[in-house]
PDB file of C-alpha atoms and ligand atoms in Angstrom:
ATOM      1  CA  UNK A  14     -72.310 -19.411 -60.240  1.00 44.00           C
ATOM      2  CA  UNK A  15     -72.352 -17.214 -57.184  1.00 48.00           C
ATOM      3  CA  UNK A  16     -69.407 -15.267 -58.483  1.00 49.00           C
ATOM      4  CA  UNK A  17     -71.197 -14.372 -61.703  1.00 50.00           C
ATOM      5  CA  UNK A  18     -74.202 -13.168 -59.776  1.00 50.00           C
ATOM      6  CA  UNK A  19     -72.115 -10.872 -57.586  1.00 49.00           C
ATOM      7  CA  UNK A  20     -70.202  -9.415 -60.495  1.00 51.00           C
ATOM      8  CA  UNK A  21     -73.317  -8.649 -62.535  1.00 54.00           C
ATOM      9  CA  UNK A  22     -75.327  -7.088 -59.709  1.00 56.00           C
ATOM     10  CA  UNK A  23     -72.843  -6.027 -57.083  1.00 56.00           C
ATOM     11  CA  UNK A  24     -74.265  -4.748 -53.829  1.00 78.00           C
ATOM     12  CA  UNK A  25     -71.226  -5.454 -51.682  1.00 87.00           C
ATOM     13  CA  UNK A  26     -67.608  -4.920 -52.634  1.00 87.00           C
ATOM     14  CA  UNK A  27     -65.537  -8.072 -53.145  1.00 86.00           C
ATOM     15  CA  UNK A  28     -64.030  -9.236 -49.826  1.00 89.00           C
ATOM     16  CA  UNK A  29     -60.466  -8.280 -50.734  1.00 92.00           C
ATOM     17  CA  UNK A  30     -61.387  -4.900 -52.229  1.00 96.00           C
ATOM     18  CA  UNK A  31     -60.065  -1.659 -50.744  1.00 97.00           C
ATOM     19  CA  UNK A  32     -62.124   1.517 -50.803  1.00 97.00           C
ATOM     20  CA  UNK A  33     -60.278   4.208 -52.782  1.00 98.00           C
ATOM     21  CA  UNK A  34     -62.853   6.977 -53.041  1.00 98.00           C
ATOM     22  CA  UNK A  35     -66.329   8.061 -53.983  1.00 98.00           C
ATOM     23  CA  UNK A  36     -67.030   7.780 -57.676  1.00 97.00           C
ATOM     24  CA  UNK A  37     -67.929  11.437 -58.186  1.00 97.00           C
ATOM     25  CA  UNK A  38     -64.732  12.572 -56.453  1.00 97.00           C
ATOM     26  CA  UNK A  39     -62.563  10.282 -58.555  1.00 97.00           C
ATOM     27  CA  UNK A  40     -64.287  11.276 -61.792  1.00 97.00           C
ATOM     28  CA  UNK A  41     -63.603  14.889 -60.928  1.00 97.00           C
ATOM     29  CA  UNK A  42     -59.996  14.305 -59.841  1.00 97.00           C
ATOM     30  CA  UNK A  43     -59.404  12.100 -62.953  1.00 96.00           C
ATOM     31  CA  UNK A  44     -56.460  10.455 -61.183  1.00 97.00           C
ATOM     32  CA  UNK A  45     -55.456   9.761 -57.616  1.00 98.00           C
ATOM     33  CA  UNK A  46     -52.737   7.725 -55.954  1.00 97.00           C
ATOM     34  CA  UNK A  47     -53.484   5.476 -53.019  1.00 97.00           C
ATOM     35  CA  UNK A  48     -51.605   3.072 -50.819  1.00 95.00           C
ATOM     36  CA  UNK A  49     -53.572  -0.132 -51.317  1.00 95.00           C
ATOM     37  CA  UNK A  50     -52.554  -3.333 -49.585  1.00 90.00           C
ATOM     38  CA  UNK A  51     -48.983  -2.086 -49.232  1.00 91.00           C
ATOM     39  CA  UNK A  52     -48.623  -0.976 -52.878  1.00 95.00           C
ATOM     40  CA  UNK A  53     -48.652   2.509 -54.367  1.00 96.00           C
ATOM     41  CA  UNK A  54     -51.464   2.413 -56.879  1.00 97.00           C
ATOM     42  CA  UNK A  55     -52.595   4.914 -59.481  1.00 98.00           C
ATOM     43  CA  UNK A  56     -56.367   4.986 -59.965  1.00 98.00           C
ATOM     44  CA  UNK A  57     -57.555   6.898 -62.975  1.00 97.00           C
ATOM     45  CA  UNK A  58     -60.756   7.650 -64.755  1.00 97.00           C
ATOM     46  CA  UNK A  59     -60.583   7.888 -68.537  1.00 96.00           C
ATOM     47  CA  UNK A  60     -63.788   8.527 -70.509  1.00 94.00           C
ATOM     48  CA  UNK A  61     -65.899   7.233 -67.654  1.00 93.00           C
ATOM     49  CA  UNK A  62     -63.875   4.059 -67.266  1.00 96.00           C
ATOM     50  CA  UNK A  63     -61.777   3.364 -64.156  1.00 98.00           C
ATOM     51  CA  UNK A  64     -58.334   1.775 -64.280  1.00 98.00           C
ATOM     52  CA  UNK A  65     -55.781   0.969 -61.606  1.00 98.00           C
ATOM     53  CA  UNK A  66     -52.120   0.050 -61.893  1.00 98.00           C
ATOM     54  CA  UNK A  67     -48.863   0.221 -59.997  1.00 98.00           C
ATOM     55  CA  UNK A  68     -47.955   3.875 -59.729  1.00 97.00           C
ATOM     56  CA  UNK A  69     -44.270   3.661 -60.704  1.00 97.00           C
ATOM     57  CA  UNK A  70     -43.293   2.824 -64.266  1.00 98.00           C
ATOM     58  CA  UNK A  71     -41.785  -0.601 -64.836  1.00 98.00           C
ATOM     59  CA  UNK A  72     -38.863   0.868 -66.758  1.00 98.00           C
ATOM     60  CA  UNK A  73     -37.230   2.954 -64.080  1.00 97.00           C
ATOM     61  CA  UNK A  74     -39.871   3.931 -61.537  1.00 96.00           C
ATOM     62  CA  UNK A  75     -41.243   7.037 -63.292  1.00 97.00           C
ATOM     63  CA  UNK A  76     -44.373   8.704 -61.860  1.00 97.00           C
ATOM     64  CA  UNK A  77     -47.200   7.426 -64.059  1.00 98.00           C
ATOM     65  CA  UNK A  78     -49.659   9.696 -62.257  1.00 98.00           C
ATOM     66  CA  UNK A  79     -48.082  12.520 -64.289  1.00 98.00           C
ATOM     67  CA  UNK A  80     -48.292  10.705 -67.619  1.00 98.00           C
ATOM     68  CA  UNK A  81     -50.471  11.631 -70.578  1.00 98.00           C
ATOM     69  CA  UNK A  82     -53.112   9.270 -71.863  1.00 98.00           C
ATOM     70  CA  UNK A  83     -52.906   8.561 -75.583  1.00 98.00           C
ATOM     71  CA  UNK A  84     -54.117   5.964 -78.016  1.00 97.00           C
ATOM     72  CA  UNK A  85     -51.647   3.881 -80.038  1.00 96.00           C
ATOM     73  CA  UNK A  86     -52.824   1.351 -82.563  1.00 92.00           C
ATOM     74  CA  UNK A  87     -56.308   1.466 -81.017  1.00 96.00           C
ATOM     75  CA  UNK A  88     -55.018   0.784 -77.496  1.00 97.00           C
ATOM     76  CA  UNK A  89     -55.351   3.357 -74.753  1.00 98.00           C
ATOM     77  CA  UNK A  90     -52.052   3.884 -72.988  1.00 98.00           C
ATOM     78  CA  UNK A  91     -50.484   5.959 -70.285  1.00 98.00           C
ATOM     79  CA  UNK A  92     -47.238   7.505 -71.448  1.00 98.00           C
ATOM     80  CA  UNK A  93     -44.568   7.655 -68.771  1.00 98.00           C
ATOM     81  CA  UNK A  94     -43.308  11.225 -68.368  1.00 98.00           C
ATOM     82  CA  UNK A  95     -39.694  10.115 -67.887  1.00 98.00           C
ATOM     83  CA  UNK A  96     -38.772   8.213 -71.066  1.00 98.00           C
ATOM     84  CA  UNK A  97     -42.146   8.042 -72.829  1.00 98.00           C
ATOM     85  CA  UNK A  98     -42.730   4.321 -72.474  1.00 98.00           C
ATOM     86  CA  UNK A  99     -46.286   3.436 -73.425  1.00 98.00           C
ATOM     87  CA  UNK A 100     -48.335   1.155 -71.167  1.00 98.00           C
ATOM     88  CA  UNK A 101     -51.816  -0.096 -72.008  1.00 98.00           C
ATOM     89  CA  UNK A 102     -54.375   0.852 -69.362  1.00 98.00           C
ATOM     90  CA  UNK A 103     -56.316  -2.359 -69.740  1.00 97.00           C
ATOM     91  CA  UNK A 104     -53.511  -4.900 -69.336  1.00 98.00           C
ATOM     92  CA  UNK A 105     -50.301  -3.102 -68.382  1.00 98.00           C
ATOM     93  CA  UNK A 106     -48.618  -4.192 -71.594  1.00 98.00           C
ATOM     94  CA  UNK A 107     -45.552  -2.339 -72.787  1.00 98.00           C
ATOM     95  CA  UNK A 108     -45.937  -1.193 -76.384  1.00 98.00           C
ATOM     96  CA  UNK A 109     -43.139  -0.264 -78.701  1.00 97.00           C
ATOM     97  CA  UNK A 110     -42.732   0.574 -82.353  1.00 94.00           C
ATOM     98  CA  UNK A 111     -40.828  -1.931 -84.412  1.00 93.00           C
ATOM     99  CA  UNK A 112     -39.527  -1.152 -87.856  1.00 88.00           C
ATOM    100  CA  UNK A 113     -39.248  -3.822 -90.486  1.00 83.00           C
ATOM    101  CA  UNK A 114     -36.076  -2.796 -92.324  1.00 82.00           C
ATOM    102  CA  UNK A 115     -36.769  -5.029 -95.312  1.00 84.00           C
ATOM    103  CA  UNK A 116     -40.055  -3.294 -96.080  1.00 82.00           C
ATOM    104  CA  UNK A 117     -39.832  -0.446 -98.573  1.00 85.00           C
ATOM    105  CA  UNK A 118     -40.298   2.098 -97.243  1.00 85.00           C
ATOM    106  CA  UNK A 119     -39.520   0.737 -93.725  1.00 83.00           C
ATOM    107  CA  UNK A 120     -42.875   0.703 -91.993  1.00 82.00           C
ATOM    108  CA  UNK A 121     -43.134   0.984 -88.225  1.00 88.00           C
ATOM    109  CA  UNK A 122     -45.659  -1.275 -86.521  1.00 92.00           C
ATOM    110  CA  UNK A 123     -46.780  -1.403 -82.894  1.00 95.00           C
ATOM    111  CA  UNK A 124     -45.725  -4.458 -80.951  1.00 96.00           C
ATOM    112  CA  UNK A 125     -46.214  -5.578 -77.367  1.00 97.00           C
ATOM    113  CA  UNK A 126     -43.506  -6.621 -74.920  1.00 97.00           C
ATOM    114  CA  UNK A 127     -46.155  -8.382 -72.854  1.00 98.00           C
ATOM    115  CA  UNK A 128     -47.421  -7.403 -69.410  1.00 98.00           C
ATOM    116  CA  UNK A 129     -44.880  -5.154 -67.727  1.00 98.00           C
ATOM    117  CA  UNK A 130     -46.987  -3.066 -65.341  1.00 98.00           C
ATOM    118  CA  UNK A 131     -49.183  -4.739 -62.739  1.00 98.00           C
ATOM    119  CA  UNK A 132     -52.797  -3.653 -63.258  1.00 98.00           C
ATOM    120  CA  UNK A 133     -55.405  -4.032 -60.544  1.00 98.00           C
ATOM    121  CA  UNK A 134     -59.137  -4.591 -60.601  1.00 97.00           C
ATOM    122  CA  UNK A 135     -61.535  -1.705 -60.044  1.00 97.00           C
ATOM    123  CA  UNK A 136     -65.073  -2.295 -58.801  1.00 96.00           C
ATOM    124  CA  UNK A 137     -67.871   0.226 -58.350  1.00 96.00           C
ATOM    125  CA  UNK A 138     -70.468  -0.449 -55.691  1.00 95.00           C
ATOM    126  CA  UNK A 139     -73.114   2.072 -54.667  1.00 94.00           C
ATOM    127  CA  UNK A 140     -71.130   5.005 -56.092  1.00 96.00           C
ATOM    128  CA  UNK A 141     -68.036   3.941 -54.209  1.00 97.00           C
ATOM    129  CA  UNK A 142     -64.886   2.764 -55.958  1.00 97.00           C
ATOM    130  CA  UNK A 143     -62.751  -0.144 -54.765  1.00 97.00           C
ATOM    131  CA  UNK A 144     -59.467  -1.622 -55.889  1.00 98.00           C
ATOM    132  CA  UNK A 145     -58.577  -5.284 -55.595  1.00 97.00           C
ATOM    133  CA  UNK A 146     -54.853  -5.899 -55.820  1.00 97.00           C
ATOM    134  CA  UNK A 147     -53.787  -8.282 -58.547  1.00 97.00           C
ATOM    135  CA  UNK A 148     -51.931 -10.803 -56.393  1.00 94.00           C
ATOM    136  CA  UNK A 149     -50.876 -13.112 -59.214  1.00 94.00           C
ATOM    137  CA  UNK A 150     -47.626 -14.787 -58.207  1.00 94.00           C
ATOM    138  CA  UNK A 151     -46.100 -14.380 -61.643  1.00 94.00           C
ATOM    139  CA  UNK A 152     -43.543 -11.620 -61.293  1.00 96.00           C
ATOM    140  CA  UNK A 153     -44.245  -8.444 -63.262  1.00 98.00           C
ATOM    141  CA  UNK A 154     -41.525  -5.875 -63.939  1.00 97.00           C
ATOM    142  CA  UNK A 155     -43.248  -3.041 -62.058  1.00 97.00           C
ATOM    143  CA  UNK A 156     -43.103  -5.100 -58.836  1.00 96.00           C
ATOM    144  CA  UNK A 157     -39.521  -4.002 -58.274  1.00 94.00           C
ATOM    145  CA  UNK A 158     -40.583  -0.396 -57.673  1.00 95.00           C
ATOM    146  CA  UNK A 159     -42.971  -1.489 -54.939  1.00 92.00           C
ATOM    147  CA  UNK A 160     -40.353  -3.153 -52.786  1.00 82.00           C
ATOM    148  CA  UNK A 161     -39.188  -1.826 -49.417  1.00 78.00           C
ATOM    149  CA  UNK A 162     -35.661  -1.711 -50.761  1.00 77.00           C
ATOM    150  CA  UNK A 163     -36.660   0.591 -53.583  1.00 83.00           C
ATOM    151  CA  UNK A 164     -38.803   2.844 -51.402  1.00 75.00           C
ATOM    152  CA  UNK A 165     -36.011   3.221 -48.851  1.00 75.00           C
ATOM    153  CA  UNK A 166     -33.616   4.274 -51.604  1.00 75.00           C
ATOM    154  CA  UNK A 167     -36.177   6.762 -52.930  1.00 74.00           C
ATOM    155  CA  UNK A 168     -36.737   8.331 -49.519  1.00 70.00           C
ATOM    156  CA  UNK A 169     -33.022   8.836 -48.977  1.00 70.00           C
ATOM    157  CA  UNK A 170     -32.558  10.421 -52.402  1.00 61.00           C
TER     158      UNK A 170
HETATM  159 FE1  FES B  28     -40.978   5.253 -67.324  1.00 84.89          FE
HETATM  160 FE2  FES B  28     -38.470   5.264 -68.082  1.00 84.89          FE
HETATM  161  S1  FES B  28     -39.232   5.363 -66.095  1.00 84.89           S
HETATM  162  S2  FES B  28     -40.217   5.314 -69.292  1.00 84.89           S
END
């Protein structure tokens, strides 16, 4: 299909994509925040791979741009600096450790709460980097921290 052709050999950014920076600048900066289509988005480069997600943590609005990147159970996550919630870079899933009390000794395992943070699509075209906002209508927890109401409260604080 036409779509497959464009995604395999892109020469133009997708129509709804927003330019967020030149690749070499973003690689060097490692992470930047941008207002994209009315949302505050964190764009980060980890091991040569770009990721984009809502900037404020789904739990309580923490600044993910200040979070560490760590791997849990083989999944690369950003760790929110406020209460250490772990969010997968690829899907925005919230991970937590569950302990099975009937196991001896009780053995913690990593589980997912499902998608909690809205992640956005990153496209590279001619050494430029673009973000396409994930406009899926299904509500995602991090949406709350992108609302006008929340921003107004933040600015007054
Ligand atoms: Fe991110 Fe609480 S605000 S873990």
